[in-house]
XYZ file of C-alpha atoms in Angstrom:
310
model
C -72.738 131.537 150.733
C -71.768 131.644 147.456
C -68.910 129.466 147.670
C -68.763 126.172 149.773
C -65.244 127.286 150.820
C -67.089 129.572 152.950
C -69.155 127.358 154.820
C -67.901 127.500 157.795
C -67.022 130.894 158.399
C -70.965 131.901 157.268
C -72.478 128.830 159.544
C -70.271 129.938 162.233
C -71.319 133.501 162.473
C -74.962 132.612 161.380
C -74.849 130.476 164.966
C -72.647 133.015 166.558
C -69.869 130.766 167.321
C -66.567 132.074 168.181
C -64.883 130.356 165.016
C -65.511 128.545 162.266
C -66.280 125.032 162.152
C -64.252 122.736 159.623
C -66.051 121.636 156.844
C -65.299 118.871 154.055
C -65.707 120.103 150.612
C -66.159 118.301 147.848
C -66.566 119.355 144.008
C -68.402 116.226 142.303
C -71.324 117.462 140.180
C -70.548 120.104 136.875
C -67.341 121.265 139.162
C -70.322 122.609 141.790
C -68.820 122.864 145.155
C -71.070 120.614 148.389
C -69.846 120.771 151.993
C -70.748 119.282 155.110
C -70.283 121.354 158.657
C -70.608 119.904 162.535
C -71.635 122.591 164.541
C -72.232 122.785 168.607
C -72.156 124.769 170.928
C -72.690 123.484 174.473
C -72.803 127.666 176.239
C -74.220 129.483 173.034
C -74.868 132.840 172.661
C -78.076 133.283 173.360
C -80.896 134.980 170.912
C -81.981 134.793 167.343
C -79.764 133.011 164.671
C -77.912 135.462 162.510
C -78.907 135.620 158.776
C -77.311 133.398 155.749
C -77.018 134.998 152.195
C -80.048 134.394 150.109
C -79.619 131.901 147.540
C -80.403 129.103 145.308
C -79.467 126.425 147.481
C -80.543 124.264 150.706
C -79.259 123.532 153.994
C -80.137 119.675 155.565
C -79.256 119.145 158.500
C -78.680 115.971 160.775
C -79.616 116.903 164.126
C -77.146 115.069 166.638
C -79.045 116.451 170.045
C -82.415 117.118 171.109
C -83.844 120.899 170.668
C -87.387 120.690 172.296
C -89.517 124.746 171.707
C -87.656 125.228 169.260
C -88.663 128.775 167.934
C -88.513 128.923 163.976
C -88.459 131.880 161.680
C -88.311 132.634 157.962
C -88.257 135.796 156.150
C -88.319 138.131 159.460
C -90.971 136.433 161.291
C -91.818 133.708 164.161
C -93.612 131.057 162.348
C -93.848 128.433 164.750
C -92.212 126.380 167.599
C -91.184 122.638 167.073
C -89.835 120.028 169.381
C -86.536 118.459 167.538
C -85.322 115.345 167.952
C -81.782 113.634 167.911
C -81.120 111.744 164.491
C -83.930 113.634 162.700
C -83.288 115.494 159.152
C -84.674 118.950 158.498
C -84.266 120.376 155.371
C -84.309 124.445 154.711
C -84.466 126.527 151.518
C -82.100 129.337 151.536
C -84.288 131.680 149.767
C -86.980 131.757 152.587
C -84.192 133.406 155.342
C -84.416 130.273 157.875
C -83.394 131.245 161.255
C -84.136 130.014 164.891
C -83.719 131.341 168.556
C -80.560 129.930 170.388
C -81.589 129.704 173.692
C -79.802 126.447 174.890
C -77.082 124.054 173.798
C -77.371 122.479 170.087
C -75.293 120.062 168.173
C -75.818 119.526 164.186
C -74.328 118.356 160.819
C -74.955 121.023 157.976
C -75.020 119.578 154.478
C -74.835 122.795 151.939
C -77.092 121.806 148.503
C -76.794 124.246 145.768
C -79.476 123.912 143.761
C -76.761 123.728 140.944
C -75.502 120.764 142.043
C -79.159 119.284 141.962
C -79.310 120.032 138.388
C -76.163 118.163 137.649
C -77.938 114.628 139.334
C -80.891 115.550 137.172
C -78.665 115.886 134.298
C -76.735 112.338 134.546
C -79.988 110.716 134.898
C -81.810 112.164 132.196
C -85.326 113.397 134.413
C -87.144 115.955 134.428
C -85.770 119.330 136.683
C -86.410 119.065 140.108
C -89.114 121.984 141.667
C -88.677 122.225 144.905
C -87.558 119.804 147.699
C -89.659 119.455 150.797
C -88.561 122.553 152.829
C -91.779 122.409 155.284
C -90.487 124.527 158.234
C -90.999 122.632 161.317
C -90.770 119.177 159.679
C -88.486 116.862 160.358
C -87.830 112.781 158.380
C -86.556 110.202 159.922
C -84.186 109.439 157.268
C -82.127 106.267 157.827
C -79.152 107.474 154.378
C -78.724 110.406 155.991
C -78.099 109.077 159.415
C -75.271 106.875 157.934
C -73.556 109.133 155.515
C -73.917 111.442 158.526
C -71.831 109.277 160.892
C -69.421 108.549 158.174
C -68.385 112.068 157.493
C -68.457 112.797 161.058
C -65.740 110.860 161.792
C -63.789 112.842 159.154
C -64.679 116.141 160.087
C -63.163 115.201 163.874
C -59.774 113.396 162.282
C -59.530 116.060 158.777
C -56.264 114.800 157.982
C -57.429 111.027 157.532
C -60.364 111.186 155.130
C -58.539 110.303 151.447
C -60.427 113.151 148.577
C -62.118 109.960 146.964
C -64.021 108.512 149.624
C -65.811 112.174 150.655
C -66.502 112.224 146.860
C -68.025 109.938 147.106
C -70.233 110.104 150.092
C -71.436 113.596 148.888
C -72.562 111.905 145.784
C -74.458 109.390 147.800
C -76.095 112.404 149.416
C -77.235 114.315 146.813
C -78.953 111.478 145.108
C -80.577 110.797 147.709
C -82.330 114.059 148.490
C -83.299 114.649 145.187
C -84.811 111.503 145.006
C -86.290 111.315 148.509
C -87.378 114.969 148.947
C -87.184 116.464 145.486
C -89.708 113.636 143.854
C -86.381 112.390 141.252
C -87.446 109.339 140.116
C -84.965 106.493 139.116
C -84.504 106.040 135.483
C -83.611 102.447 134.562
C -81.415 102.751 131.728
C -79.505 99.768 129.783
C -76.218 99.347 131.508
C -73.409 101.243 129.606
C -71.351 98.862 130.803
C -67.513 99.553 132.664
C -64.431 101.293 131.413
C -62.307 100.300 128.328
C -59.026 98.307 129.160
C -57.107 100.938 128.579
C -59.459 103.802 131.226
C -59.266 101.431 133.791
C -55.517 100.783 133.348
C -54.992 104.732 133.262
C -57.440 105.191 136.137
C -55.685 102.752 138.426
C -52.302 104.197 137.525
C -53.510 107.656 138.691
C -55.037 106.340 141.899
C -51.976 104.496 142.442
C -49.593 106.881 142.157
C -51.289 108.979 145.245
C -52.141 106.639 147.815
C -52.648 109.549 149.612
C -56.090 110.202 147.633
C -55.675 113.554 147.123
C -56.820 113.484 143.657
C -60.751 113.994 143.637
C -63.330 112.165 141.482
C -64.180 115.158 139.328
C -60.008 115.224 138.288
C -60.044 111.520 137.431
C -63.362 111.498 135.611
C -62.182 114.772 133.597
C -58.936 112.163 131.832
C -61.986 110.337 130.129
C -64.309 113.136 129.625
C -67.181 111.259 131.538
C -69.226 112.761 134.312
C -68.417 111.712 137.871
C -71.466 109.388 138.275
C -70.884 107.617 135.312
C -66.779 107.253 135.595
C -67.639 105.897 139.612
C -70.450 103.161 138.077
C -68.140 102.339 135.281
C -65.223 101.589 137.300
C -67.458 100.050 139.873
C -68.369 97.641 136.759
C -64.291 97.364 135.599
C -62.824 96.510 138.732
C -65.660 95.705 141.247
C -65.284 98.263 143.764
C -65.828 101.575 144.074
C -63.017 104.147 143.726
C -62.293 105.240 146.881
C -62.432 101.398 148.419
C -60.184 100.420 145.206
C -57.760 102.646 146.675
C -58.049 101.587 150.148
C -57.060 98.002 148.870
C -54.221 99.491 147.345
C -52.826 101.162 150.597
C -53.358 97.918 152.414
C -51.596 95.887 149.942
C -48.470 98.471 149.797
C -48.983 98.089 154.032
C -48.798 94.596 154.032
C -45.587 94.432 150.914
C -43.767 97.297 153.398
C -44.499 95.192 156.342
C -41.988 92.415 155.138
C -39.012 94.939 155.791
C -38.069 93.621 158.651
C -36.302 96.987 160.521
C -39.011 99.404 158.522
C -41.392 101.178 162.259
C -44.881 101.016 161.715
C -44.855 105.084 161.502
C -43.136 104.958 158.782
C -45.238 102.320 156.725
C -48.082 104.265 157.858
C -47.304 107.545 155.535
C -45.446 105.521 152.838
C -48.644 103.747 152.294
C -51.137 106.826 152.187
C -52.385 107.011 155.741
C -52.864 110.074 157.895
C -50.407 108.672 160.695
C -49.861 105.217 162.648
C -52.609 105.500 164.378
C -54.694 106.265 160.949
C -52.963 103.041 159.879
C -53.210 100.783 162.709
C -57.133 101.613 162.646
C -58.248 100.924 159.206
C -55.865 98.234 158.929
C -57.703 96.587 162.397
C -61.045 97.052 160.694
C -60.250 95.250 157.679
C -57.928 92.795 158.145
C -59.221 91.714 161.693
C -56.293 92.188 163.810
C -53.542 95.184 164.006
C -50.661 95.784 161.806
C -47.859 94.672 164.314
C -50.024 91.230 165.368
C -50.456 90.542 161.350
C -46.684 91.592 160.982
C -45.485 89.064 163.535
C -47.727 86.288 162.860
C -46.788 86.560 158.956
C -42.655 87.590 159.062
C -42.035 86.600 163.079
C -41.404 88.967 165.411
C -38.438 91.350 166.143
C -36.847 93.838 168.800
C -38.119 97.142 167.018
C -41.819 95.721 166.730
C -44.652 97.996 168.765
């Protein structure tokens, strides 16, 4: 696997399902490509797991359904059976060959970890390199952060057209931070705050998020303008402007929503894509979430309503 591009395809054939699964890709840390896979497979082709390419790297995965005898292997042999256990983490070391019998239905979330990308949190935080994370076969953590970044990039790996660059960015920052501090023994380095962005960053940086509601441009591309590593561009920002990034530019799409809503004849549809969203129903949903009620209630209650209103 030595590209996250390939994800998929190898997790795919490694479970023997008939395609690939989508994955979400992200390149955040020293331009080192992370991804995140679902995989299930409710009639699975039954017998031992196919091999992945041994590597520097980890898989942890999220395990969304219950796998009781489960029979695990690593480099050619049975080493043990394990009940698993719905919302439970697992983490595996690529070098050691995991595999696993398939011998009834499964359902999982695949994070891929190069241990590249590892060395890049170690890096911005200025501890000592990480050994080796906790890759006890068999084990599994009942790990809250992973549960909800889980469920949040779950929901774009089901709608792939909706997530915006930014926001999985950030998420897969979020991650690996979290392993290496929770399973790789990182420790947090309190530092004096560097403080946020000069005037002129943050007026460049909100230009460049502005001009692509769409969010298309990832963190690593905006950081690169100021020559500032990913984690420190996101915290100064954070500082500048108060939000995050990616929710910076979801304010954005709702305020260009809400200024398009005032054209009176403009369909919802079409508001929907001019302000950055996937599609109306993209739209209609976020907008729900944060304003509290749907575009066209908000829309009529604000500017009255009118004939071509849905």
């Amino acid at each position: 696997m030595a590209q996250a591009a390939a994800f998929g395809q190898r997790l795919g054939q490694f479970l023997h399902l008939k395609g690939a699964p989508p994955s979400l890709i992200t390149r955040s840390l020293r331009s080192v490509e992370l991804a995140v896979t679902e995989t299930r497979d409710d009639n699975p082709v039954l017998g031992l797991s196919g091999s992945l390419i041994a590597e520097d790297a980890f898989l942890v995965s999220l395990k969304l359904h219950d796998y009781p005898d489960c029979e695990l292997w690593e480099r050619g042999r049975c080493i043990m059976k394990a009940d698993v256990r719905a919302g439970t983490t697992y983490l595996y070391d690529l070098k050691r060959d995991p595999r696993y019998v398939i011998n009834k239905p499964f359902h999982s979330l695949f994070f891929y970890l190069p241990r590249s990308a590892l060395d890049g949190i170690v890096e911005q935080s200025g501890a000592p390199r990480i050994g080796e994370l906790d890759c006890r076969i068999g084990v599994g953590h009942d790990d809250e952060v992973v549960r909800q970044i889980g469920a949040s990039l779950l929901q774009g790996l089901r709608r792939p057209d909706e997530p915006n660059q930014l926001f999985v960015d950030h998420m897969m920052l979020a991650f690996s931070a979290h392993i290496a501090q929770s399973y790789g023994g990182l420790q947090r380095i309190t530092k004096p705050s560097r403080g946020g962005l000069a005037p002129w960053q943050v007026k460049r940086a909100c230009e460049k998020l502005d001009s692509d509601l769409g969010g298309k441009f990832s963190l690593q591309q905006i950081a690169a303008e100021f020559d500032l590593s990913v984690s420190h561009f996101s915290r100064a920002f954070r500082i500048s402007t108060g939000l995050p990034p990616h929710q910076w530019l979801l304010r954005r799409r709702l305020e260009a929503a809400k200024q398009l809503m005032t054209v009176r004849d403009l369909p919802l549809a079409e508001i929907a894509l001019s302000a950055g969203f996937a599609n109306q129903s993209h739209f209609t949903r976020v907008f729900s979430a944060a304003i509290g009620v749907s575009p066209g209630v908000w829309r009529r209650e604000t500017h009255g309503a009118w004939d071509g209103e849905t």
